[in-house]
Amino acid sequence: MYAYDELDRTIINERVEEFRDQVKRRLSGELTEDEFKMLRLQNGVYLQLHAYMFRVAIPYGTLSSEQLRRLAHVARKYDRGYGHFTTRQNIQFNWIKLAELPDALADLAEVGIHAMQTSGNNTRNVTSDQWAGVAPGEIEDPRIWSELLRQYTTLHPEFSFLPRKFKFAITASDHDRAAIKVHDIGLRLYKNEAGETGFEVLVGGGLGRTPFIGKTIKPFVHGHDLLSYVEAILRVYNQYGRRDNIYKARIKILVHELGIEKFAREVEEEWLQMRDSALAIDDSVIKDIRSRFTYPVYQKLPHMPDELKQAAHDPHFEAWRRNSVAPHKAPGYAIVTLSLKPVGGPPGDATADQMDAIADLADRYSFGEIRVGHEQNLALPHVARRDLPALWKALDRIGVATPNVNLVSDIIACPGLDYCSLANARSIPIAQELTRRFADHDTASLIGRLHINISGCINACGHHHVGHIGILGVEKNGEEFYQITIGGRADENAEVGTLIGPAVPYGDVADVIEDIVEAYLALRARPDELFVDTVKRLGVEPFKERVYATR
Amino acid sequence: MTSPLQQKIKITGPSVITANRTWDGIVIWRTTAKGWSADLSDAAIVRTADEARALLTESIADDVGAIGAYIAPVDLRDAGAIKPGNLREHIRSAGVTIDLPVPV
Ligand code: HEM
Ligand code: SF4
């Protein structure tokens, strides 16, 4: 966990009071909506179809049990008893009243949570690997650097009015769980051949209307140069990014239009002028941030305790363990993923009661810490392996132990037309139907790892471009239609999926996905050839044939 | 952003003006009594672009009461009852098409 210092607490509290005053002036008519809109957006308040929506940041996906309980409280007191965890380590409340928002923000501020920069054309919540600090083989905890960037970019005047929103993601593992290649800036912490740690810096990734995979702009940047280098990128973007056309305003378009070499030269030139400025970070700064992260004191525990050996006879427990439990850097411990993808449920939603129960379980079994991942699931990062059977039972009782993590029913979906004012089509009911079709655990296990991602419009909040199967809602003559892509992926080998053919109507989507999955089962070379690998080997044709031959 | 009033207004059938109420965000419709109602059946119906522009102008003028006012299609074929004219408006008036995680 990271403990905010006095300065952070002051900033957050002052911000609440500032917003309280702005809301008051808005409700009295002193501020028009035109004047107020940007102010509310800077505090994470959108207008959706039915109500305001309130987006709260969970920096690098780390929450304390106290913070999670407070989110539950906000859901219960100011909303309708639930929240939606998003692909960018935020939580959204869908029914909040503007008049009550300042109180909700004040309640959150007491536990160090805020909604600053969760919207608007600024640097957004810095996201990271949800297993940061506990994944085996990690170079170092990437959240230290996420936190540095968070401090540096929060309320930074030069980055508060960028041409468009700007998103950072950081990982320090070989396997990228933070989707860094589809972010404006992706950072990969690694050790170079000389044994020094530093960052590979990627730039210009993004989804939305024009998806791009990020390109490496500099293969190695030392930690003490990180801020100056990032600032150089942001300056070049701020200067040349297109403000005249919202569809061309993201940095990915600039990088694409200039070409990565030219863009890199511009950045280098800018950087050389200031790399030794005040932005050069000395070790004491990092040391200070590091010291504010507290880590559990792990016990020496056995890898295979009796409790676990016994529970292994229960096939239900084993099914869950195989999918939800991951190795931990400390022997005798595990990382446990909590599935927010129950069969027939909306992906990523958690009720206030579930949040409270999870907070209690985190206190009991995970040193009071919870993580939020971009797949819209939660995790308990420090669970003793001997506690796994007891934890499983408790998680099952509150409906977050569906044994489907990384399987076909672990679907990422945006709110879509049920909530979102920009949507063309619904996402959630499509996801719900698919989870019912693939509810049988044996079938899902047979299929293996398969990510289905759904967005209700081209903005791609549901990451459809990088789903192994991507589903994108479009509108045709007032009806909901869906384009299907296959072969996308969001990890270290990120790729944008390929469209298989004409969009299909709402009622056909689940059948089409079943066809694609059946085709895969028939076509795969071996039982352990993943869906994406089969698509890579064979291309989209055989899948296309299967889907459209009879339609 | 271009104000809705500067945009060309074209309607293809009976329409209403809808918005969200400023203080709590709920969905509302402009009524014939120059007010707002949370019930679609109270909505004032417009049938021409001029009528629509007039009602929209009046609606937008109430900046304290409502936000994001726009023209939305309705369907009157069911014995004159006012029904939403498309799926989006149906969802806005009837609510989400799924069961909420916590029953209301
Ligand atoms: C009020 C609801 C929302 C609105 C109005 C909204 C708006 C947008 C827009 C306009 C874009 C496209 C930006 C661009 O291409 O420049 C976008 C992208 C994105 N949004 Fe949302 N969004 C909403 C909800 C969500 C939710 C629920 C999630 C997570 C589940 C999310 C995560 C993302 C992500 C990951 C992207 C694509 C990455 C990128 O920025 O290129 N958004 N959103
Ligand atoms: S992808 Fe489109 S429909 Fe889905 S949340 Fe984003 S803006 Fe809304």
XYZ file of C-alpha atoms and ligand atoms in Angstrom:
706
model
C 0.000 0.000 0.000
C 1.050 3.585 -0.587
C 0.420 6.218 2.064
C -0.329 9.710 0.787
C 1.644 12.488 2.380
C 0.293 15.733 3.775
C 0.599 17.490 0.435
C -1.530 14.909 -1.361
C -4.171 14.996 1.338
C -4.293 18.771 1.166
C -4.622 18.764 -2.625
C -7.476 16.267 -2.511
C -9.346 18.076 0.246
C -8.938 21.466 -1.391
C -10.198 20.003 -4.610
C -13.358 18.744 -2.919
C -14.099 22.169 -1.493
C -13.411 23.827 -4.831
C -15.805 21.442 -6.557
C -18.416 21.913 -3.828
C -18.380 25.594 -4.586
C -18.559 24.977 -8.335
C -21.550 22.661 -7.936
C -23.273 25.196 -5.725
C -22.769 27.889 -8.327
C -23.979 25.573 -11.058
C -27.163 24.688 -9.197
C -27.891 28.325 -8.469
C -27.439 29.236 -12.109
C -24.354 31.329 -11.535
C -22.431 28.924 -13.766
C -23.945 27.779 -17.041
C -23.568 24.191 -18.188
C -21.124 25.411 -20.836
C -18.942 26.919 -18.133
C -19.396 24.024 -15.755
C -18.913 21.097 -18.123
C -15.139 21.170 -18.151
C -15.049 21.608 -14.392
C -17.209 18.572 -13.794
C -15.288 16.510 -16.324
C -12.064 17.335 -14.523
C -13.669 15.754 -11.490
C -14.781 12.614 -13.274
C -18.432 13.560 -13.767
C -19.996 12.615 -17.105
C -23.566 12.700 -18.272
C -24.859 9.297 -19.297
C -28.248 8.300 -20.664
C -30.081 8.032 -17.348
C -28.050 10.109 -14.965
C -24.643 11.500 -14.170
C -21.811 9.026 -14.048
C -18.986 9.424 -11.575
C -15.575 7.923 -12.321
C -13.155 7.438 -9.455
C -9.472 6.670 -9.907
C -7.781 3.662 -8.368
C -4.133 4.583 -9.026
C -2.207 1.565 -10.331
C -5.096 -0.606 -9.258
C -4.199 -0.776 -5.579
C -6.861 -0.396 -2.888
C -6.811 -0.841 0.856
C -9.709 -2.602 2.534
C -10.636 0.722 4.099
C -10.792 2.337 0.663
C -12.868 -0.490 -0.799
C -15.310 -0.196 2.100
C -15.579 3.493 1.360
C -16.354 2.787 -2.283
C -19.077 0.414 -1.049
C -20.383 3.204 1.151
C -20.533 5.597 -1.805
C -22.336 2.961 -3.880
C -24.853 2.452 -1.115
C -25.386 5.989 0.049
C -25.212 7.988 -3.157
C -25.828 5.434 -5.874
C -27.837 2.256 -6.368
C -25.771 -0.171 -4.363
C -23.173 -1.179 -6.937
C -20.214 0.049 -8.964
C -18.582 -0.851 -12.266
C -14.848 -1.593 -12.407
C -13.410 -0.444 -15.725
C -10.550 -1.452 -18.000
C -8.483 1.489 -16.741
C -8.436 0.752 -13.061
C -11.244 3.113 -12.294
C -14.623 2.496 -10.749
C -17.759 4.124 -12.098
C -21.009 4.890 -10.348
C -23.923 5.207 -12.713
C -26.680 6.968 -10.831
C -25.046 9.716 -8.871
C -26.837 13.031 -8.221
C -24.889 16.187 -8.978
C -26.163 17.826 -5.804
C -24.705 14.996 -3.706
C -21.407 14.633 -5.523
C -19.409 16.975 -3.292
C -20.408 14.884 -0.261
C -19.464 11.668 -2.041
C -16.093 13.181 -2.961
C -15.539 14.351 0.599
C -16.272 10.853 1.922
C -13.769 9.411 -0.542
C -11.157 12.061 0.233
C -11.086 10.917 3.858
C -9.488 7.677 2.684
C -7.282 9.280 0.024
C -9.433 8.552 -3.021
C -10.335 11.130 -5.644
C -11.667 11.550 -9.150
C -9.203 14.107 -10.460
C -8.205 13.640 -14.069
C -10.436 10.654 -14.628
C -11.816 12.568 -17.586
C -10.884 15.501 -19.785
C -7.891 16.241 -21.978
C -5.228 15.651 -19.396
C -3.052 12.828 -18.158
C -5.377 10.156 -16.846
C -5.039 7.617 -14.087
C -1.637 5.927 -14.422
C -2.340 2.222 -14.680
C -0.126 -0.711 -13.929
C 0.079 -4.467 -13.617
C -2.490 -5.594 -11.045
C 0.091 -8.078 -9.784
C 2.713 -5.379 -9.261
C 4.981 -6.028 -6.320
C 3.951 -9.668 -5.979
C 4.498 -11.279 -9.385
C 7.453 -13.668 -9.449
C 10.326 -12.509 -11.624
C 9.328 -8.861 -11.599
C 12.244 -6.451 -11.969
C 10.923 -4.167 -9.273
C 7.547 -2.864 -8.159
C 6.366 -0.716 -11.107
C 3.989 1.172 -8.823
C 6.891 3.169 -7.459
C 7.256 4.677 -10.914
C 3.514 4.861 -11.422
C 3.326 6.862 -8.226
C 6.136 9.137 -9.354
C 4.237 9.799 -12.571
C 0.996 10.259 -10.677
C 2.533 12.931 -8.480
C 4.219 14.600 -11.381
C 1.215 14.687 -13.707
C -1.478 15.527 -11.148
C -2.627 19.095 -11.775
C 0.434 19.752 -13.940
C -0.584 22.977 -15.664
C 1.159 22.158 -18.914
C -0.667 18.837 -19.177
C -4.109 20.003 -18.128
C -5.128 21.164 -21.582
C -3.554 18.686 -23.935
C -4.949 18.200 -27.430
C -6.705 15.115 -26.078
C -6.672 12.674 -23.166
C -3.408 10.953 -22.347
C -2.927 7.547 -20.778
C 0.123 5.900 -19.221
C 0.565 2.241 -18.343
C 3.548 0.549 -16.714
C 4.697 -3.015 -16.318
C 7.831 -4.584 -14.880
C 7.159 -8.177 -15.908
C 7.880 -10.115 -19.073
C 4.232 -10.897 -19.399
C 2.357 -7.651 -19.892
C -0.847 -7.547 -17.856
C -1.180 -3.774 -18.128
C -1.770 -3.578 -21.902
C 1.058 -1.060 -22.274
C 1.078 -1.349 -26.063
C -2.350 0.216 -26.368
C -1.574 3.255 -24.263
C -0.366 6.710 -25.277
C 2.815 5.991 -23.384
C 3.672 2.459 -22.349
C 6.598 1.814 -20.044
C 8.321 -1.511 -19.581
C 10.801 -1.715 -16.749
C 13.603 -4.184 -17.445
C 17.274 -4.895 -16.943
C 19.523 -4.200 -19.914
C 22.598 -6.195 -20.887
C 24.774 -4.073 -18.638
C 22.552 -5.084 -15.730
C 21.057 -1.614 -15.253
C 17.348 -1.132 -14.766
C 15.483 1.307 -16.923
C 12.520 1.689 -19.203
C 11.675 0.727 -22.708
C 9.432 3.610 -23.726
C 6.603 2.994 -26.152
C 4.505 5.730 -27.632
C 1.419 6.148 -29.772
C -0.566 3.079 -28.861
C -4.294 3.427 -28.510
C -7.653 1.990 -29.416
C -10.726 4.012 -30.301
C -11.603 4.871 -33.871
C -8.071 4.352 -35.152
C -6.285 1.606 -33.262
C -2.497 1.571 -33.129
C -0.028 -0.629 -31.355
C 2.539 1.495 -29.527
C 6.008 1.794 -31.032
C 9.279 1.820 -29.175
C 10.562 5.376 -29.189
C 13.549 4.712 -26.958
C 14.766 1.272 -26.024
C 16.322 2.327 -22.742
C 15.727 5.291 -20.478
C 17.254 5.400 -17.012
C 14.905 5.875 -14.108
C 16.441 9.246 -13.262
C 15.644 10.442 -16.789
C 12.095 9.165 -16.814
C 10.313 12.428 -16.025
C 12.385 14.573 -18.357
C 11.928 12.092 -21.180
C 8.199 11.788 -20.647
C 7.921 15.552 -20.407
C 9.758 15.873 -23.712
C 7.204 13.565 -25.339
C 4.332 15.516 -23.848
C 5.819 18.822 -24.979
C 6.183 17.661 -28.552
C 2.633 16.342 -28.431
C 1.326 19.516 -26.848
C 2.932 21.572 -29.555
C 2.090 19.521 -32.637
C -0.927 17.434 -31.627
C -4.018 18.275 -33.678
C -6.446 20.462 -31.800
C -8.566 21.112 -34.882
C -9.978 17.637 -35.231
C -11.007 15.536 -32.263
C -10.603 12.346 -34.266
C -6.987 13.152 -35.011
C -6.025 14.642 -31.693
C -4.520 11.658 -29.900
C -0.757 11.262 -29.872
C -1.077 8.041 -31.856
C -2.158 10.065 -34.897
C 0.760 12.466 -34.533
C 3.224 9.591 -34.220
C 1.636 7.911 -37.213
C 1.651 11.047 -39.352
C 5.188 12.130 -38.496
C 6.535 8.606 -38.432
C 8.171 7.235 -35.311
C 11.711 8.235 -36.406
C 10.854 11.867 -36.944
C 8.756 11.991 -33.823
C 11.611 10.417 -31.859
C 14.057 13.024 -33.213
C 11.773 15.861 -32.125
C 11.508 14.347 -28.681
C 15.253 13.756 -28.444
C 15.985 17.365 -29.321
C 13.556 18.599 -26.699
C 14.883 16.144 -24.159
C 18.554 17.022 -24.589
C 17.733 20.584 -23.615
C 16.262 19.617 -20.315
C 17.423 16.205 -19.241
C 19.677 17.709 -16.621
C 17.122 20.199 -15.425
C 15.096 19.992 -12.240
C 13.359 17.032 -13.800
C 16.362 14.787 -13.349
C 15.249 12.650 -10.452
C 17.726 11.869 -7.783
C 17.695 8.666 -5.844
C 16.333 10.278 -2.704
C 13.033 11.021 -4.456
C 12.623 7.408 -5.450
C 13.746 6.302 -2.039
C 11.137 8.502 -0.468
C 8.358 7.099 -2.648
C 9.581 3.593 -2.044
C 9.483 4.158 1.684
C 5.847 5.172 1.495
C 4.866 1.814 0.029
C 4.357 -0.700 2.780
C 4.742 -4.386 2.105
C 3.483 -7.273 4.171
C 5.877 -9.169 6.344
C 5.467 -12.637 4.892
C 5.796 -15.710 7.066
C 7.776 -18.771 6.109
C 5.014 -21.032 4.903
C 4.932 -24.336 3.067
C 4.094 -24.482 -0.615
C 1.877 -27.529 -0.177
C 0.189 -27.269 3.216
C -2.189 -30.004 4.372
C -5.235 -27.785 3.868
C -4.419 -27.538 0.189
C -3.676 -31.237 -0.240
C -7.020 -32.073 1.273
C -8.963 -29.542 -0.752
C -7.412 -30.882 -3.936
C -9.838 -33.808 -3.742
C -12.721 -31.431 -4.358
C -13.074 -30.939 -8.127
C -14.915 -27.646 -7.649
C -12.077 -26.249 -5.601
C -9.534 -27.534 -8.097
C -11.402 -25.974 -11.021
C -11.319 -22.638 -9.248
C -7.698 -22.978 -8.125
C -6.458 -23.773 -11.607
C -7.957 -20.601 -13.051
C -7.914 -18.124 -10.213
C -4.748 -18.795 -8.266
C -1.394 -17.570 -9.549
C 2.146 -17.976 -8.216
C 3.458 -15.359 -5.820
C 7.011 -14.145 -5.347
C 6.932 -15.271 -1.707
C 6.945 -19.032 -1.117
C 3.780 -20.307 0.510
C 1.716 -17.403 -0.847
C -0.502 -16.924 -3.887
C -2.260 -14.220 -5.864
C -5.994 -14.844 -6.072
C -8.162 -13.362 -8.802
C -11.789 -12.667 -7.927
C -14.017 -13.087 -10.942
C -16.484 -10.250 -11.442
C -17.900 -12.246 -14.347
C -20.639 -14.427 -12.913
C -22.687 -16.400 -15.412
C -25.441 -14.085 -16.620
C -24.064 -11.026 -14.816
C -22.788 -7.667 -16.136
C -18.963 -7.838 -16.446
C -17.072 -5.782 -13.898
C -19.949 -4.899 -11.609
C -19.700 -5.418 -7.868
C -22.384 -4.689 -5.313
C -21.714 -2.687 -2.168
C -22.279 -5.840 -0.116
C -19.727 -7.720 -2.201
C -17.224 -4.876 -1.833
C -17.651 -4.883 1.937
C -17.294 -8.647 2.107
C -14.199 -8.553 -0.114
C -12.693 -5.847 2.103
C -13.256 -8.081 5.139
C -11.679 -11.045 3.349
C -8.743 -8.871 2.345
C -8.220 -7.988 6.006
C -8.398 -11.589 6.997
C -6.419 -13.180 4.184
C -4.513 -10.560 2.176
C -2.963 -8.033 4.541
C -5.844 -5.657 3.865
C -5.009 -5.149 0.209
C -7.055 -5.502 -2.979
C -6.072 -5.025 -6.610
C -8.083 -4.047 -9.664
C -7.057 -5.362 -13.070
C -7.821 -4.104 -16.565
C -9.774 -7.277 -17.259
C -12.387 -5.908 -14.839
C -11.651 -8.440 -12.116
C -10.296 -7.916 -8.613
C -7.405 -9.701 -6.930
C -6.189 -10.429 -3.434
C -2.431 -10.125 -3.783
C -1.034 -11.819 -0.691
C -2.929 -14.965 0.247
C -1.235 -17.744 2.217
C -1.698 -20.957 0.267
C -2.984 -22.740 3.352
C -5.886 -20.266 3.438
C -6.953 -20.918 -0.140
C -9.682 -23.474 0.654
C -11.278 -21.270 3.303
C -10.993 -18.193 1.118
C -12.529 -20.028 -1.829
C -15.591 -20.953 0.227
C -15.998 -17.378 1.377
C -15.582 -15.983 -2.140
C -18.027 -18.522 -3.509
C -20.640 -17.454 -0.972
C -20.533 -13.887 -2.265
C -20.494 -14.890 -5.937
C -16.947 -13.960 -6.930
C -15.463 -17.433 -7.312
C -16.737 -18.299 -10.780
C -13.901 -20.506 -12.076
C -13.604 -18.676 -15.383
C -10.611 -16.321 -15.114
C -9.023 -16.020 -18.573
C -11.608 -18.361 -20.038
C -14.220 -17.613 -22.655
C -16.767 -16.225 -20.184
C -14.253 -13.831 -18.564
C -15.508 -11.113 -20.881
C -14.462 -7.466 -20.935
C -17.416 -5.244 -21.767
C -18.094 -1.544 -21.669
C -21.453 -0.240 -20.385
C -22.768 0.124 -23.946
C -26.216 1.395 -24.845
C -27.717 0.418 -21.519
C -25.895 3.351 -19.940
C -23.665 5.237 -22.336
C -24.772 8.248 -24.327
C -22.205 7.602 -27.060
C -23.198 3.986 -27.653
C -24.549 2.490 -30.860
C -25.534 -0.820 -29.389
C -25.720 -2.741 -26.142
C -22.698 -4.590 -24.768
C -23.833 -6.041 -21.458
C -26.681 -8.268 -22.670
C -24.376 -9.688 -25.343
C -21.824 -10.529 -22.657
C -24.517 -12.019 -20.449
C -25.812 -14.255 -23.212
C -22.294 -15.444 -24.034
C -21.587 -16.322 -20.404
C -24.749 -18.429 -20.411
C -23.771 -20.183 -23.647
C -20.350 -21.025 -22.245
C -21.476 -21.646 -18.674
C -20.368 -25.262 -18.695
C -16.987 -25.318 -17.026
C -15.713 -28.423 -18.809
C -16.449 -26.915 -22.204
C -14.824 -23.642 -21.204
C -11.725 -25.484 -19.946
C -11.560 -27.480 -23.143
C -11.579 -24.225 -25.119
C -8.827 -22.783 -22.944
C -7.647 -19.206 -22.792
C -9.883 -17.002 -24.913
C -10.597 -13.338 -24.367
C -13.808 -11.866 -25.693
C -13.941 -8.068 -25.549
C -17.053 -6.024 -26.319
C -17.496 -2.293 -27.013
C -20.789 -0.570 -27.706
C -19.210 1.900 -30.130
C -15.998 2.717 -31.934
C -14.497 4.452 -28.886
C -13.388 0.982 -27.835
C -13.687 1.337 -24.082
C -14.239 -2.430 -24.003
C -10.924 -3.043 -25.861
C -12.654 -4.931 -28.680
C -9.717 -4.389 -31.079
C -7.424 -6.395 -28.851
C -9.820 -9.142 -27.830
C -8.978 -12.598 -29.138
C -12.543 -12.191 -30.299
C -13.682 -8.585 -30.500
C -17.282 -7.500 -30.741
C -18.098 -3.940 -31.761
C -21.606 -2.504 -31.696
C -22.636 -0.500 -34.748
C -25.972 0.859 -35.849
C -27.675 0.017 -39.124
C -30.999 1.651 -39.909
C -31.800 2.023 -36.258
C -30.978 -1.599 -35.425
C -28.127 -2.955 -33.329
C -25.492 -4.766 -35.373
C -22.096 -6.109 -34.353
C -18.806 -6.390 -36.179
C -16.690 -9.346 -35.181
C -12.894 -9.330 -35.253
C -10.570 -12.176 -34.351
C -6.881 -12.521 -33.588
C -6.408 -9.410 -31.481
C -4.390 -9.476 -28.290
C -3.384 -6.969 -25.623
C -0.248 -8.494 -24.111
C 3.452 -8.161 -25.014
C 2.607 -9.441 -28.501
C -0.261 -6.997 -28.873
C -2.103 -7.015 -32.148
C -5.273 -5.501 -33.556
C -7.831 -8.103 -34.587
C -9.060 -8.650 -38.149
C -12.655 -8.163 -39.203
C -14.199 -11.420 -40.383
C -16.992 -9.971 -42.488
C -20.232 -8.002 -42.471
C -21.814 -7.050 -39.153
C -24.401 -9.413 -37.721
C -27.649 -8.523 -35.967
C -28.043 -8.546 -32.171
C -29.881 -11.856 -32.105
C -27.150 -13.670 -34.059
C -24.068 -12.620 -32.110
C -23.976 -15.494 -29.624
C -24.533 -18.060 -32.406
C -21.732 -16.538 -34.446
C -19.326 -16.651 -31.503
C -20.273 -20.276 -30.887
C -19.561 -21.020 -34.545
C -16.160 -19.367 -34.294
C -15.303 -21.322 -31.167
C -16.454 -24.587 -32.728
C -14.394 -23.866 -35.812
C -11.389 -23.288 -33.589
C -11.896 -26.560 -31.723
C -11.990 -28.378 -35.039
C -9.021 -26.504 -36.497
C -6.534 -26.264 -33.671
C -3.369 -28.269 -34.180
C -3.151 -29.447 -30.593
C -5.356 -29.096 -27.516
C -2.934 -26.515 -26.144
C -2.825 -24.344 -29.249
C -4.602 -21.206 -28.062
C -7.380 -19.631 -30.088
C -5.195 -16.653 -31.028
C -2.422 -18.950 -32.181
C -4.773 -20.924 -34.404
C -5.981 -17.668 -35.934
C -2.384 -16.565 -36.423
C -1.513 -19.848 -38.129
C -4.567 -20.094 -40.376
C -5.722 -16.521 -40.831
C -9.360 -15.483 -40.691
C -10.581 -17.342 -43.790
C -11.634 -20.650 -42.242
C -13.495 -18.800 -39.516
C -15.140 -16.511 -41.985
C -16.253 -19.463 -44.057
C -17.762 -21.143 -41.063
C -19.655 -18.042 -39.979
C -20.945 -16.810 -43.311
C -21.447 -20.056 -45.251
C -24.892 -20.518 -43.790
C -25.816 -16.884 -43.194
C -19.196 22.886 -29.571
C -21.885 24.081 -31.933
C -25.004 24.927 -30.017
C -27.906 22.639 -30.937
C -29.709 25.748 -32.123
C -27.115 26.482 -34.768
C -27.432 22.999 -36.158
C -29.858 22.335 -38.944
C -33.039 20.881 -37.523
C -34.649 18.048 -39.410
C -37.339 15.840 -38.006
C -38.878 12.849 -39.697
C -41.960 12.427 -37.553
C -43.510 13.353 -34.223
C -40.832 14.381 -31.757
C -40.270 15.586 -28.227
C -37.559 17.491 -26.409
C -35.712 15.510 -23.806
C -32.872 16.331 -21.414
C -31.490 15.389 -18.013
C -32.445 17.252 -14.874
C -29.496 19.283 -13.655
C -29.448 18.550 -9.934
C -29.863 14.789 -10.110
C -29.444 13.885 -13.775
C -32.691 11.990 -14.273
C -34.330 11.855 -17.698
C -36.969 14.499 -18.327
C -39.178 15.734 -21.162
C -40.399 19.219 -21.976
C -44.098 19.647 -21.359
C -46.711 21.879 -22.976
C -46.818 23.865 -19.728
C -43.252 25.118 -20.301
C -41.955 22.820 -17.610
C -40.342 19.412 -17.383
C -41.719 16.016 -16.494
C -40.081 12.700 -15.664
C -42.960 10.989 -17.448
C -42.806 10.698 -21.219
C -46.590 10.763 -21.491
C -46.534 14.405 -20.334
C -44.237 15.461 -23.182
C -45.174 18.164 -25.649
C -45.257 16.776 -29.192
C -43.799 18.709 -32.117
C -44.383 17.809 -35.740
C -42.446 20.343 -37.790
C -38.896 21.630 -37.748
C -40.125 25.077 -36.750
C -42.096 23.732 -33.815
C -39.133 21.642 -32.782
C -36.809 24.648 -32.947
C -39.160 26.757 -30.867
C -39.523 24.097 -28.175
C -35.810 23.372 -28.164
C -35.010 27.085 -27.835
C -37.301 27.388 -24.868
C -35.853 24.202 -23.331
C -32.248 25.249 -23.715
C -33.072 28.578 -22.121
C -33.708 26.678 -18.894
C -30.030 26.045 -18.273
C -30.477 25.777 -14.508
C -33.179 23.147 -14.746
C -31.962 20.849 -17.475
C -28.856 19.845 -19.350
C -28.186 18.472 -22.789
C -31.634 19.126 -24.298
C -32.213 17.592 -27.743
C -34.934 16.491 -30.099
C -35.939 12.851 -29.876
C -38.350 10.861 -32.042
C -41.519 9.363 -30.602
C -44.008 6.847 -31.860
C -47.706 7.695 -31.561
C -49.101 4.766 -33.490
C -50.460 3.021 -30.427
C -53.728 4.961 -30.139
C -51.831 8.203 -29.676
C -49.907 7.001 -26.607
C -46.410 8.490 -26.577
C -43.805 5.770 -27.031
C -40.044 6.269 -27.519
C -39.075 6.355 -31.183
C -35.873 4.317 -31.032
C -33.964 1.915 -28.799
C -31.826 4.609 -27.209
C -34.883 6.601 -26.206
C -36.624 3.439 -25.112
C -33.718 2.716 -22.769
C -33.755 6.280 -21.495
C -37.421 6.150 -20.638
C -37.797 2.537 -19.499
C -34.334 2.062 -17.978
C -31.567 -0.431 -18.672
C -32.551 -3.644 -20.469
C -30.765 -5.817 -17.931
C -31.378 -6.684 -14.306
C -29.436 -4.281 -12.118
C -26.951 -5.956 -9.764
C -29.017 -4.678 -6.861
C -32.799 -4.717 -7.424
C -34.293 -1.235 -7.150
C -19.555 7.777 -19.796
C -18.963 6.700 -20.253
C -17.785 6.789 -21.183
C -17.497 7.731 -22.118
C -18.286 8.973 -22.477
C -16.271 7.326 -22.743
C -15.658 8.010 -23.770
C -14.593 7.525 -24.465
C -14.103 8.058 -25.695
C -14.699 9.256 -26.417
C -13.032 7.308 -26.077
C -12.210 7.457 -27.344
C -11.084 8.319 -27.129
C -10.234 8.486 -28.338
O -10.158 7.595 -29.183
O -9.582 9.532 -28.403
C -12.828 6.321 -25.059
C -11.801 5.397 -25.071
C -11.576 4.505 -24.047
N -12.281 4.411 -22.863
Fe -14.048 5.291 -22.503
N -15.832 6.195 -22.156
C -16.726 5.827 -21.199
C -16.670 4.726 -20.386
C -15.558 3.902 -20.297
C -15.522 2.695 -19.547
C -16.676 2.132 -18.731
C -14.279 2.187 -19.701
C -13.751 0.897 -19.160
C -14.512 -0.213 -19.135
C -13.529 3.082 -20.536
C -12.205 2.903 -20.935
C -11.724 3.388 -22.123
C -10.615 2.831 -22.840
C -9.723 1.688 -22.350
C -10.531 3.511 -24.046
C -9.618 3.183 -25.220
C -8.223 3.501 -25.020
C -7.849 4.794 -25.652
O -7.963 5.801 -24.959
O -7.418 4.799 -26.815
N -14.344 4.118 -20.895
N -13.787 6.485 -24.091
S -17.125 2.039 -26.169
Fe -18.648 3.515 -26.721
S -20.499 2.628 -25.831
Fe -18.820 1.674 -24.786
S -18.498 2.977 -22.965
Fe -17.092 3.646 -24.596
S -18.142 5.339 -25.504
Fe -19.682 4.155 -24.407
